[in-house]
GROMACS .gro file of C-alpha atoms in nm:
model
  356
    1MET     CA    1  11.304   8.383   7.889
    2ILE     CA    2  11.408   8.747   7.891
    3GLU     CA    3  11.584   8.703   8.228
    4MET     CA    4  11.810   8.433   8.084
    5HIS     CA    5  11.885   8.646   7.775
    6LEU     CA    6  11.978   8.944   7.993
    7ALA     CA    7  12.197   8.729   8.213
    8LEU     CA    8  12.386   8.587   7.917
    9ASN     CA    9  12.417   8.927   7.754
   10HIS     CA   10  12.548   9.086   8.073
   11ALA     CA   11  12.805   8.811   8.122
   12LYS     CA   12  12.992   8.969   7.829
   13ARG     CA   13  12.986   9.316   7.985
   14PRO     CA   14  13.198   9.494   8.244
   15ALA     CA   15  13.096   9.450   8.607
   16THR     CA   16  13.009   9.821   8.626
   17THR     CA   17  12.708   9.781   8.393
   18LEU     CA   18  12.387   9.875   8.572
   19ALA     CA   19  12.135   9.601   8.649
   20VAL     CA   20  11.851   9.581   8.395
   21ASP     CA   21  11.487   9.577   8.498
   22ALA     CA   22  11.354   9.258   8.341
   23ALA     CA   23  10.996   9.389   8.350
   24LEU     CA   24  11.103   9.697   8.158
   25ALA     CA   25  11.284   9.480   7.904
   26ARG     CA   26  10.978   9.256   7.857
   27ASP     CA   27  10.745   9.556   7.813
   28VAL     CA   28  10.974   9.722   7.560
   29ILE     CA   29  11.013   9.407   7.351
   30ALA     CA   30  10.639   9.339   7.356
   31GLY     CA   31  10.540   9.703   7.295
   32LEU     CA   32  10.782   9.790   7.019
   33SER     CA   33  10.721   9.459   6.843
   34ALA     CA   34  10.344   9.506   6.831
   35GLU     CA   35  10.158   9.613   6.517
   36GLN     CA   36  10.056   9.930   6.700
   37LYS     CA   37  10.368  10.008   6.898
   38PHE     CA   38  10.310  10.101   7.262
   39LEU     CA   39  10.502  10.164   7.584
   40PRO     CA   40  10.324  10.127   7.922
   41SER     CA   41  10.284  10.461   8.098
   42LYS     CA   42  10.419  10.324   8.427
   43TRP     CA   43  10.771  10.365   8.283
   44PHE     CA   44  10.732  10.744   8.258
   45TYR     CA   45  10.834  10.790   8.620
   46ASP     CA   46  11.209  10.781   8.660
   47ASP     CA   47  11.354  11.073   8.861
   48GLU     CA   48  11.333  11.316   8.568
   49GLY     CA   49  10.989  11.193   8.468
   50SER     CA   50  10.864  11.247   8.822
   51ARG     CA   51  11.007  11.597   8.826
   52LEU     CA   52  10.842  11.677   8.493
   53PHE     CA   53  10.508  11.543   8.615
   54GLN     CA   54  10.525  11.770   8.920
   55HIS     CA   55  10.569  12.056   8.673
   56ILE     CA   56  10.273  11.933   8.468
   57MET     CA   57  10.046  11.936   8.772
   58ALA     CA   58  10.123  12.305   8.825
   59LEU     CA   59  10.050  12.406   8.465
   60PRO     CA   60   9.752  12.638   8.405
   61GLU     CA   61   9.607  12.400   8.144
   62TYR     CA   62   9.625  12.098   8.374
   63TYR     CA   63   9.309  12.144   8.577
   64LEU     CA   64   9.287  11.792   8.718
   65THR     CA   65   9.513  11.821   9.025
   66ARG     CA   66   9.384  12.152   9.162
   67THR     CA   67   9.019  12.061   9.090
   68GLU     CA   68   9.035  11.730   9.276
   69LEU     CA   69   9.221  11.898   9.562
   70GLY     CA   70   8.951  12.166   9.571
   71ILE     CA   71   8.676  11.904   9.607
   72LEU     CA   72   8.862  11.729   9.888
   73HIS     CA   73   8.923  12.058  10.068
   74ASN     CA   74   8.598  12.244  10.011
   75GLN     CA   75   8.363  11.946  10.040
   76SER     CA   76   8.544  11.736  10.297
   77GLY     CA   77   8.253  11.762  10.539
   78GLU     CA   78   8.005  11.635  10.278
   79LEU     CA   79   8.240  11.351  10.185
   80ALA     CA   80   8.279  11.257  10.553
   81LYS     CA   81   7.901  11.237  10.598
   82TRP     CA   82   7.871  10.992  10.311
   83ILE     CA   83   8.167  10.787  10.433
   84ALA     CA   84   8.054  10.765  10.795
   85PRO     CA   85   7.682  10.837  10.836
   86ASP     CA   86   7.685  10.631  11.156
   87ALA     CA   87   7.918  10.572  11.452
   88LEU     CA   88   8.112  10.292  11.282
   89ALA     CA   89   8.492  10.321  11.306
   90VAL     CA   90   8.670  10.377  10.974
   91ASP     CA   91   8.991  10.236  10.830
   92LEU     CA   92   9.090  10.478  10.552
   93ILE     CA   93   9.306  10.298  10.294
   94GLU     CA   94   9.458  10.518  10.022
   95LEU     CA   95   9.610  10.352   9.717
   96GLY     CA   96   9.882  10.583   9.598
   97SER     CA   97   9.878  10.833   9.880
   98GLY     CA   98  10.182  11.040   9.778
   99ASP     CA   99  10.265  11.287  10.053
  100GLY     CA  100   9.908  11.286  10.187
  101ALA     CA  101   9.839  11.651  10.098
  102LYS     CA  102   9.501  11.564   9.945
  103THR     CA  103   9.385  11.356  10.237
  104VAL     CA  104   9.445  11.586  10.533
  105SER     CA  105   9.119  11.778  10.491
  106LEU     CA  106   8.913  11.459  10.476
  107CYS     CA  107   9.080  11.315  10.784
  108GLU     CA  108   9.020  11.643  10.968
  109ALA     CA  109   8.651  11.631  10.871
  110LEU     CA  110   8.614  11.273  10.995
  111LEU     CA  111   8.771  11.365  11.327
  112ARG     CA  112   8.542  11.669  11.360
  113GLN     CA  113   8.244  11.438  11.318
  114GLY     CA  114   8.376  11.220  11.602
  115VAL     CA  115   8.459  10.928  11.374
  116GLN     CA  116   8.724  10.687  11.502
  117CYS     CA  117   8.958  10.674  11.203
  118THR     CA  118   9.285  10.497  11.122
  119TYR     CA  119   9.470  10.605  10.807
  120HIS     CA  120   9.657  10.344  10.599
  121PRO     CA  121   9.845  10.529  10.320
  122ILE     CA  122  10.002  10.295  10.060
  123ASP     CA  123  10.270  10.419   9.820
  124VAL     CA  124  10.575  10.286   9.641
  125SER     CA  125  10.781  10.589   9.740
  126LYS     CA  126  10.953  10.580  10.080
  127HIS     CA  127  11.028  10.950  10.039
  128ALA     CA  128  10.658  11.032   9.989
  129LEU     CA  129  10.557  10.831  10.294
  130THR     CA  130  10.821  11.005  10.502
  131ASP     CA  131  10.685  11.342  10.397
  132LEU     CA  132  10.334  11.219  10.472
  133GLN     CA  133  10.431  11.114  10.824
  134ARG     CA  134  10.585  11.455  10.888
  135ARG     CA  135  10.271  11.630  10.757
  136PHE     CA  136  10.031  11.428  10.969
  137GLN     CA  137  10.247  11.449  11.278
  138ALA     CA  138  10.241  11.829  11.245
  139GLU     CA  139   9.875  11.870  11.144
  140LEU     CA  140   9.690  11.566  11.287
  141PRO     CA  141   9.914  11.411  11.555
  142ALA     CA  142   9.617  11.234  11.721
  143LEU     CA  143   9.524  11.040  11.405
  144PRO     CA  144   9.647  10.676  11.408
  145LEU     CA  145   9.873  10.639  11.104
  146ARG     CA  146   9.980  10.304  10.949
  147PRO     CA  147  10.191  10.373  10.635
  148ILE     CA  148  10.264  10.088  10.393
  149GLN     CA  149  10.534  10.097  10.125
  150GLY     CA  150  10.449   9.886   9.821
  151ASP     CA  151  10.273   9.855   9.487
  152TYR     CA  152   9.901   9.838   9.430
  153PHE     CA  153   9.770   9.524   9.604
  154GLU     CA  154  10.113   9.417   9.720
  155ARG     CA  155   9.979   9.427  10.075
  156TRP     CA  156   9.640   9.499  10.218
  157PRO     CA  157   9.610   9.615  10.580
  158GLY     CA  158   9.435   9.389  10.825
  159THR     CA  159   9.133   9.565  10.969
  160PRO     CA  160   8.867   9.446  11.215
  161PRO     CA  161   8.540   9.327  11.053
  162SER     CA  162   8.359   9.570  11.284
  163HIS     CA  163   8.528   9.865  11.109
  164ARG     CA  164   8.422  10.015  10.778
  165GLN     CA  165   8.694  10.007  10.516
  166VAL     CA  166   8.708  10.319  10.300
  167VAL     CA  167   8.941  10.280  10.001
  168MET     CA  168   9.061  10.589   9.819
  169LEU     CA  169   9.174  10.569   9.454
  170LEU     CA  170   9.224  10.929   9.351
  171GLY     CA  171   9.424  11.117   9.091
  172SER     CA  172   9.217  10.998   8.794
  173ASN     CA  173   9.445  10.692   8.785
  174LEU     CA  174   9.160  10.467   8.679
  175GLY     CA  175   9.139  10.661   8.353
  176ASN     CA  176   9.470  10.508   8.242
  177LEU     CA  177   9.295  10.175   8.202
  178ASN     CA  178   9.054  10.047   7.942
  179GLN     CA  179   8.703   9.934   8.038
  180LYS     CA  180   8.794   9.571   8.102
  181GLN     CA  181   9.103   9.660   8.305
  182SER     CA  182   8.900   9.911   8.505
  183VAL     CA  183   8.633   9.655   8.591
  184ASP     CA  184   8.900   9.397   8.676
  185LEU     CA  185   9.076   9.639   8.910
  186LEU     CA  186   8.763   9.760   9.086
  187SER     CA  187   8.643   9.401   9.121
  188ARG     CA  188   8.971   9.319   9.295
  189VAL     CA  189   8.913   9.609   9.531
  190ARG     CA  190   8.557   9.490   9.588
  191SER     CA  191   8.684   9.142   9.675
  192ARG     CA  192   8.867   9.291   9.973
  193LEU     CA  193   8.561   9.470  10.106
  194LEU     CA  194   8.252   9.380  10.302
  195VAL     CA  195   7.900   9.494  10.223
  196GLY     CA  196   7.867   9.862  10.308
  197ASP     CA  197   8.240   9.940  10.276
  198VAL     CA  198   8.319  10.240  10.059
  199LEU     CA  199   8.538  10.325   9.761
  200LEU     CA  200   8.620  10.690   9.684
  201LEU     CA  201   8.708  10.715   9.317
  202GLY     CA  202   8.858  11.027   9.157
  203LEU     CA  203   8.742  11.059   8.793
  204ASP     CA  204   8.783  11.324   8.528
  205LEU     CA  205   8.457  11.414   8.356
  206LYS     CA  206   8.367  11.470   7.992
  207LYS     CA  207   8.371  11.842   7.908
  208ASP     CA  208   8.480  12.091   7.640
  209PRO     CA  209   8.716  11.891   7.416
  210GLY     CA  210   8.946  12.190   7.376
  211MET     CA  211   8.998  12.215   7.752
  212ILE     CA  212   9.079  11.844   7.777
  213LEU     CA  213   9.320  11.848   7.483
  214ALA     CA  214   9.508  12.150   7.625
  215ALA     CA  215   9.571  11.955   7.948
  216TYR     CA  216   9.771  11.696   7.748
  217ASN     CA  217   9.933  11.935   7.503
  218ASP     CA  218  10.034  12.239   7.706
  219SER     CA  219  10.166  12.558   7.553
  220GLN     CA  220  10.502  12.531   7.735
  221GLY     CA  221  10.573  12.186   7.595
  222VAL     CA  222  10.617  12.023   7.937
  223THR     CA  223  10.391  11.728   7.851
  224ALA     CA  224  10.587  11.676   7.529
  225ALA     CA  225  10.913  11.672   7.728
  226PHE     CA  226  10.754  11.427   7.975
  227ASN     CA  227  10.673  11.183   7.692
  228MET     CA  228  11.009  11.231   7.525
  229ASN     CA  229  11.187  11.157   7.853
  230LEU     CA  230  11.059  10.800   7.824
  231LEU     CA  231  11.281  10.748   7.521
  232ARG     CA  232  11.578  10.895   7.707
  233ARG     CA  233  11.515  10.651   7.989
  234LEU     CA  234  11.523  10.360   7.747
  235ASN     CA  235  11.847  10.492   7.600
  236ARG     CA  236  11.999  10.499   7.945
  237GLU     CA  237  11.863  10.177   8.093
  238LEU     CA  238  11.851   9.952   7.788
  239GLU     CA  239  12.131  10.112   7.584
  240MET     CA  240  11.890  10.205   7.307
  241ASP     CA  241  11.973  10.470   7.047
  242PHE     CA  242  11.651  10.671   7.016
  243ASP     CA  243  11.727  11.012   6.861
  244THR     CA  244  11.465  11.233   7.022
  245GLU     CA  245  11.516  11.490   6.743
  246HIS     CA  246  11.348  11.237   6.514
  247PHE     CA  247  11.037  11.191   6.728
  248SER     CA  248  10.759  11.430   6.824
  249HIS     CA  249  10.478  11.426   7.078
  250TYR     CA  250  10.117  11.411   6.963
  251ALA     CA  251   9.807  11.432   7.185
  252SER     CA  252   9.447  11.374   7.084
  253TYR     CA  253   9.103  11.369   7.242
  254SER     CA  254   8.795  11.195   7.099
  255PRO     CA  255   8.459  11.316   7.230
  256LEU     CA  256   8.304  11.001   7.076
  257ASP     CA  257   8.462  10.771   7.331
  258GLY     CA  258   8.580  11.027   7.585
  259THR     CA  259   8.946  10.922   7.566
  260ALA     CA  260   9.254  11.142   7.560
  261ARG     CA  261   9.554  10.965   7.406
  262SER     CA  262   9.925  11.045   7.382
  263PHE     CA  263  10.168  10.924   7.118
  264LEU     CA  264  10.528  10.961   7.011
  265VAL     CA  265  10.556  10.998   6.634
  266SER     CA  266  10.850  10.889   6.419
  267LYS     CA  267  10.942  11.181   6.194
  268ARG     CA  268  11.127  10.963   5.944
  269ARG     CA  269  11.202  10.600   5.851
  270GLN     CA  270  11.452  10.477   6.110
  271THR     CA  271  11.577  10.178   6.303
  272VAL     CA  272  11.627  10.189   6.679
  273ARG     CA  273  11.858   9.937   6.843
  274SER     CA  274  11.920   9.813   7.195
  275ARG     CA  275  12.259   9.669   7.276
  276ILE     CA  276  12.134   9.515   7.598
  277LEU     CA  277  11.831   9.347   7.442
  278ASP     CA  278  12.021   9.267   7.122
  279ARG     CA  279  11.713   9.378   6.928
  280GLU     CA  280  11.628   9.637   6.669
  281PHE     CA  281  11.292   9.800   6.599
  282ASN     CA  282  11.198   9.954   6.266
  283PHE     CA  283  10.985  10.265   6.223
  284VAL     CA  284  10.831  10.411   5.911
  285CYS     CA  285  10.774  10.784   5.876
  286GLY     CA  286  10.465  10.879   6.075
  287GLU     CA  287  10.450  10.559   6.277
  288THR     CA  288  10.341  10.608   6.635
  289ILE     CA  289  10.419  10.471   6.982
  290TYR     CA  290  10.105  10.477   7.200
  291THR     CA  291  10.218  10.594   7.544
  292GLU     CA  292   9.913  10.682   7.749
  293GLN     CA  293   9.536  10.707   7.761
  294SER     CA  294   9.320  10.907   7.999
  295GLN     CA  295   8.950  10.822   8.007
  296LYS     CA  296   8.689  11.091   8.074
  297TYR     CA  297   8.359  10.982   8.223
  298SER     CA  298   7.990  11.067   8.216
  299THR     CA  299   7.760  10.994   8.511
  300GLU     CA  300   7.614  10.703   8.312
  301MET     CA  301   7.962  10.558   8.259
  302ILE     CA  302   8.035  10.583   8.633
  303THR     CA  303   7.716  10.393   8.714
  304GLN     CA  304   7.794  10.121   8.458
  305LEU     CA  305   8.147  10.084   8.594
  306ALA     CA  306   8.024  10.059   8.952
  307VAL     CA  307   7.755   9.801   8.880
  308ALA     CA  308   7.994   9.585   8.676
  309SER     CA  309   8.240   9.586   8.967
  310GLY     CA  310   8.005   9.503   9.255
  311PHE     CA  311   7.929   9.853   9.379
  312ASP     CA  312   7.634  10.088   9.401
  313VAL     CA  313   7.680  10.462   9.342
  314ALA     CA  314   7.597  10.638   9.668
  315ASN     CA  315   7.677  10.985   9.536
  316VAL     CA  316   7.894  11.172   9.288
  317ILE     CA  317   8.044  11.497   9.417
  318THR     CA  318   8.181  11.747   9.165
  319ASP     CA  319   8.341  12.090   9.164
  320ASP     CA  320   8.122  12.393   9.091
  321PHE     CA  321   8.195  12.372   8.715
  322GLY     CA  322   8.142  11.996   8.677
  323LEU     CA  323   8.496  11.935   8.558
  324TYR     CA  324   8.589  11.652   8.792
  325ALA     CA  325   8.417  11.410   9.024
  326ILE     CA  326   8.476  11.204   9.335
  327ALA     CA  327   8.238  10.910   9.313
  328ILE     CA  328   8.129  10.749   9.641
  329LEU     CA  329   8.074  10.380   9.572
  330ARG     CA  330   7.931  10.141   9.830
  331ALA     CA  331   8.004   9.768   9.820
  332ARG     CA  332   7.681   9.585   9.753
  333THR     CA  333   7.584   9.234   9.854
  334GLN     CA  334   7.816   8.959   9.742
  335GLN     CA  335   8.032   8.707   9.920
  336ALA     CA  336   8.348   8.867  10.055
  337THR     CA  337   8.619   8.779  10.304
  338ARG     CA  338   8.876   9.005  10.456
  339SER     CA  339   9.237   8.901  10.507
  340ALA     CA  340   9.568   9.068  10.578
  341SER     CA  341   9.754   8.829  10.348
  342PRO     CA  342   9.926   8.971  10.039
  343ALA     CA  343   9.706   9.016   9.733
  344THR     CA  344   9.811   8.949   9.378
  345ILE     CA  345   9.982   9.249   9.218
  346PHE     CA  346   9.768   9.394   8.940
  347SER     CA  347  10.016   9.466   8.663
  348VAL     CA  348   9.861   9.700   8.408
  349GLY     CA  349  10.128   9.955   8.324
  350TRP     CA  350  10.000  10.223   8.555
  351PRO     CA  351  10.185  10.542   8.635
  352GLY     CA  352  10.309  10.393   8.961
  353PHE     CA  353  10.153  10.596   9.234
  354MET     CA  354  10.174  10.930   9.060
  355THR     CA  355   9.833  11.089   9.074
  356CYS     CA  356   9.671  11.375   8.899
   0.00000   0.00000   0.00000
């Protein structure tokens, strides 16, 4: 087991050596030993990676963040009507809430419509939840707020069966998963819901390939630095010896399958070693490390995904240019129970709770 190997290896080291994340070690060994090398995108987000991603979201080429925010702000009333067409109380559960900036407008719209609403933001970041609490205290002090710190499905809030659960999964996070993983995840969400409960799903849409590619290969090189920072993190945390001068960032987009992909490319034959793992990994010139995918969807793909996961598509709301969508999915008939007990963590190498 990797934990035993790390323990034995660290027994030989000074007491000042930082603790090693066993999950990171496992993922690196598995990924860099594979025929097509890969590194899960969830490891992008150390402090520097998070800072770089904030920069990415502000780039002119990166349309995703501002477009989703625009839908939530400009069409909050329409979204609220689909969420709560009746007088049923709503428990709004957001997976990966961040600081709540995207959700304020929707909560305001629900309150304007007289909907009794409790907001359950879930995020791994204590700092983000603290900022969220400050924001909602200042802007919506009357809204009941129940923040939860944890990973996806680590905890699920207990809500009365008489309330409608509305789960929010925004930020185009689902696009980081392949089809099977997406169906598995949404099926897990569905298993926590009752018939008529709602899932709001933020999805990037198929569009001009040049526009999509530019979002993942910006002119300032911030996305390239974001990918390269992953190697620096491994150097620091696993005592690896990646020379970032000998790797480059490569982004691609295939209109055939609607998938944007990011890679790190070895610029020469080289061997990378880790003192902590006591492993070495060989690269040939031009060999790639697959770091991230981002799926783009058509309306047909959204319907197929919903049906396969136990939902019906109630509506798909887009921006004026059809760049991005928030799909409103309603849980259809199937056996379901609701419990406040912890759910199994769905480990898929996501980008934590960083959203688009």
